[in-house]
Amino acid sequence: MAILLCGYIMETTSWTYQSAPAGKALNECVEGYLLDRRIEGLAASSLNTYSNVLHDLCRFAGATTIDNLSPALMRRYFAVVIERDYQRSTIRLYYAVCMDFCKRLVSLGIIDINPMGNIRRPKPEKKLPRVLTPEELRKLLAVCGDDYNGRRMRAITVFMIGTGARVSEMTHITMGDLDLLSGKVRVTGKGAKEREIPLTPTLIGETESWRSEEHTSELQSHSFISYAVFCL
């Protein structure tokens, strides 16, 4: 394993995990950890992120030793990180890097207790999706064109906007899933879970118009129920 090659078997660095003496500077432990991650094949961009986060921790902690890497210090550090008004995704990244660093130290016996153990990872932000304005929708539909593919794209666009169906769900909708009389469609989503989505009168009209277009002759040569609604 790469971690067993770092520093003390390959002797690529003067700092070793297994023999890190008491009082070793925190920044030296960080450098040893980053070397391990590089040997393990961590992507350069990710390694740069890890380096930025952990060196930020070192600047906050000052000239301290690994023995002083305590839960209290980490709580104070994350209080400062939160005060920087970072996006929650950035704070979650800081948490993940520090947690991985501390877990590595514990697994190698350098410290006894994970100082990140009682710090909760922030939950991801739940942002409302941005919806198209009526004008944006008109512009989008205007570029669809009047040929076969254009009418198909218009039907797909209106259907996805009107139902909120995912692309993967929309592409698997068959004629048997449509119930235009009662105004609903059955879609199969992640984990083969089925749900019914109501159809607005406008959406019913668009779908009926698409079904009656020039692809009708193609429907007659297939099983009507199993034929994909938005087939090529």
XYZ file of C-alpha atoms in Angstrom:
232
model
C 0.000 0.000 0.000
C 1.210 3.492 -0.819
C 0.686 4.670 2.744
C 3.196 2.105 3.962
C 5.725 3.398 1.478
C 5.670 7.000 2.607
C 8.648 8.294 4.479
C 9.714 5.255 6.412
C 10.018 2.412 3.888
C 10.871 4.388 0.758
C 12.438 7.118 2.923
C 11.138 9.806 0.584
C 10.687 12.298 3.446
C 12.357 12.960 6.782
C 9.003 12.865 8.582
C 7.501 9.467 9.329
C 3.997 8.647 10.485
C 4.827 5.679 12.650
C 7.692 7.303 14.492
C 6.386 10.858 14.761
C 7.740 11.936 18.154
C 5.763 13.915 20.686
C 6.008 17.607 20.034
C 6.269 17.276 16.248
C 5.131 20.454 14.510
C 1.659 20.331 12.978
C 2.889 21.718 9.665
C 5.422 18.878 9.331
C 2.635 16.346 9.863
C 0.617 18.102 7.179
C 3.517 17.870 4.736
C 3.886 14.153 5.445
C 0.161 13.614 4.905
C 0.202 15.526 1.617
C 3.152 13.472 0.444
C 1.221 10.296 1.206
C -1.791 11.546 -0.741
C 0.419 12.413 -3.698
C 2.015 8.948 -3.662
C -1.475 7.409 -3.481
C -2.326 9.116 -6.770
C -4.553 11.977 -5.662
C -5.230 14.261 -8.633
C -3.110 17.405 -8.793
C -6.132 19.705 -8.512
C -7.412 17.823 -5.460
C -3.949 17.773 -3.910
C -3.771 21.538 -4.327
C -7.132 21.887 -2.570
C -6.029 19.637 0.288
C -2.831 21.661 0.606
C -4.686 24.988 0.730
C -7.082 23.778 3.414
C -4.485 22.181 5.665
C -2.026 25.052 5.362
C -4.881 27.368 6.289
C -5.375 25.233 9.382
C -1.669 25.531 10.159
C -1.812 29.321 9.870
C -4.749 29.409 12.232
C -3.128 27.061 14.758
C 0.217 28.870 14.631
C 3.459 27.223 15.709
C 1.735 24.384 17.478
C 2.525 20.705 17.755
C 0.483 17.710 16.709
C -0.224 17.043 20.394
C -2.283 20.250 20.536
C -4.551 19.238 17.660
C -7.574 19.035 19.946
C -11.362 19.093 19.472
C -11.390 22.590 20.986
C -8.856 23.841 18.443
C -10.795 22.345 15.528
C -14.062 23.839 16.774
C -12.445 27.275 16.979
C -11.005 26.819 13.501
C -14.334 25.933 11.937
C -16.006 28.819 13.732
C -13.553 31.072 11.888
C -14.132 29.268 8.583
C -17.891 29.736 8.915
C -17.435 33.436 9.698
C -15.698 33.874 6.330
C -19.097 33.643 4.698
C -18.027 30.794 2.423
C -20.614 28.846 0.497
C -21.763 25.774 2.366
C -20.183 23.542 -0.266
C -16.805 25.115 0.513
C -17.251 24.568 4.251
C -18.169 20.939 3.555
C -14.951 20.612 1.565
C -12.908 22.021 4.459
C -14.623 19.527 6.744
C -13.887 16.578 4.456
C -10.189 17.432 4.121
C -9.662 17.972 7.853
C -11.596 14.822 8.685
C -9.484 12.729 6.316
C -6.288 14.199 7.748
C -7.321 13.497 11.335
C -8.565 9.992 10.553
C -5.192 9.217 9.000
C -3.389 10.390 12.120
C -5.615 8.237 14.335
C -5.276 5.149 12.126
C -1.499 5.403 12.338
C -1.485 5.904 16.093
C -0.074 9.422 15.976
C -3.014 10.787 17.952
C -5.439 8.835 20.098
C -8.672 10.751 19.526
C -10.036 12.233 16.310
C -10.375 15.973 17.059
C -13.022 16.199 14.335
C -15.166 13.518 15.955
C -17.746 15.836 17.524
C -17.925 18.335 14.678
C -20.881 17.811 12.387
C -20.498 18.175 8.668
C -22.764 20.965 7.371
C -25.711 19.759 5.347
C -25.670 20.602 1.632
C -27.574 23.658 0.540
C -31.004 23.096 -0.914
C -31.521 25.723 -3.555
C -34.767 26.235 -5.395
C -34.385 25.537 -9.107
C -34.436 28.494 -11.453
C -37.402 28.322 -13.800
C -37.749 29.776 -17.277
C -39.670 32.989 -17.678
C -42.565 33.030 -20.196
C -40.387 35.068 -22.567
C -37.479 32.600 -22.280
C -39.856 29.721 -22.974
C -41.235 31.466 -26.072
C -37.706 32.004 -27.386
C -36.818 28.387 -26.699
C -39.841 27.034 -28.541
C -39.325 29.471 -31.422
C -36.040 27.813 -32.411
C -37.534 24.326 -32.620
C -38.611 24.709 -36.246
C -41.538 23.254 -38.181
C -39.968 20.086 -39.584
C -40.318 16.650 -38.022
C -37.384 17.038 -35.635
C -38.489 20.551 -34.758
C -41.982 19.409 -33.801
C -40.497 16.536 -31.831
C -38.187 18.863 -29.926
C -41.084 21.194 -29.204
C -43.118 18.296 -27.806
C -40.182 17.119 -25.684
C -39.476 20.632 -24.384
C -43.078 21.327 -23.450
C -43.439 17.888 -21.862
C -40.309 18.194 -19.702
C -41.154 21.705 -18.553
C -44.777 20.801 -17.905
C -44.086 17.614 -15.946
C -40.640 18.161 -14.439
C -39.664 14.694 -15.645
C -35.976 13.833 -15.906
C -34.457 13.162 -19.313
C -33.998 9.478 -18.460
C -37.646 9.260 -17.393
C -38.950 11.077 -20.446
C -37.068 8.899 -22.931
C -38.675 5.731 -21.530
C -42.280 6.904 -21.591
C -44.382 4.704 -23.851
C -47.841 5.171 -25.277
C -49.106 2.803 -22.608
C -47.869 5.207 -19.911
C -50.011 8.041 -21.243
C -53.591 8.522 -20.112
C -54.710 11.663 -21.858
C -58.366 11.136 -20.985
C -57.689 11.400 -17.266
C -54.772 13.759 -17.818
C -51.824 11.908 -16.310
C -48.669 10.053 -17.274
C -46.791 7.271 -15.508
C -43.004 7.666 -15.322
C -40.360 5.301 -13.988
C -37.528 6.998 -12.135
C -34.486 6.022 -10.112
C -34.617 2.607 -8.522
C -37.446 1.593 -10.870
C -39.849 3.679 -8.777
C -43.036 4.634 -10.570
C -45.056 7.789 -10.065
C -47.937 9.495 -11.814
C -47.697 13.106 -12.967
C -50.754 15.191 -13.802
C -50.931 16.790 -17.248
C -52.214 20.299 -17.851
C -54.693 20.956 -20.682
C -51.921 22.700 -22.645
C -49.623 19.728 -22.227
C -52.366 17.293 -23.224
C -52.966 19.332 -26.380
C -49.269 19.399 -27.284
C -48.915 15.664 -26.719
C -52.021 14.840 -28.755
C -50.742 17.078 -31.544
C -47.418 15.253 -31.537
C -49.073 11.846 -31.584
C -51.163 12.818 -34.607
C -48.228 14.151 -36.622
C -46.450 12.412 -39.508
C -45.018 9.692 -37.207
C -48.487 8.089 -37.032
C -47.616 5.739 -39.881
C -44.604 4.552 -37.911
C -46.807 3.751 -34.932
C -48.875 1.417 -37.046
C -45.847 -0.784 -37.665
C -45.084 -1.214 -33.948
C -46.878 -2.304 -30.820
C -48.793 0.858 -29.981
C -48.658 0.398 -26.216
C -44.915 -0.209 -26.030
C -43.913 2.435 -28.579
C -41.868 5.296 -27.117
C -43.780 8.553 -27.182
C -40.783 10.673 -28.133
C -39.040 8.173 -30.392
C -36.561 9.200 -33.068
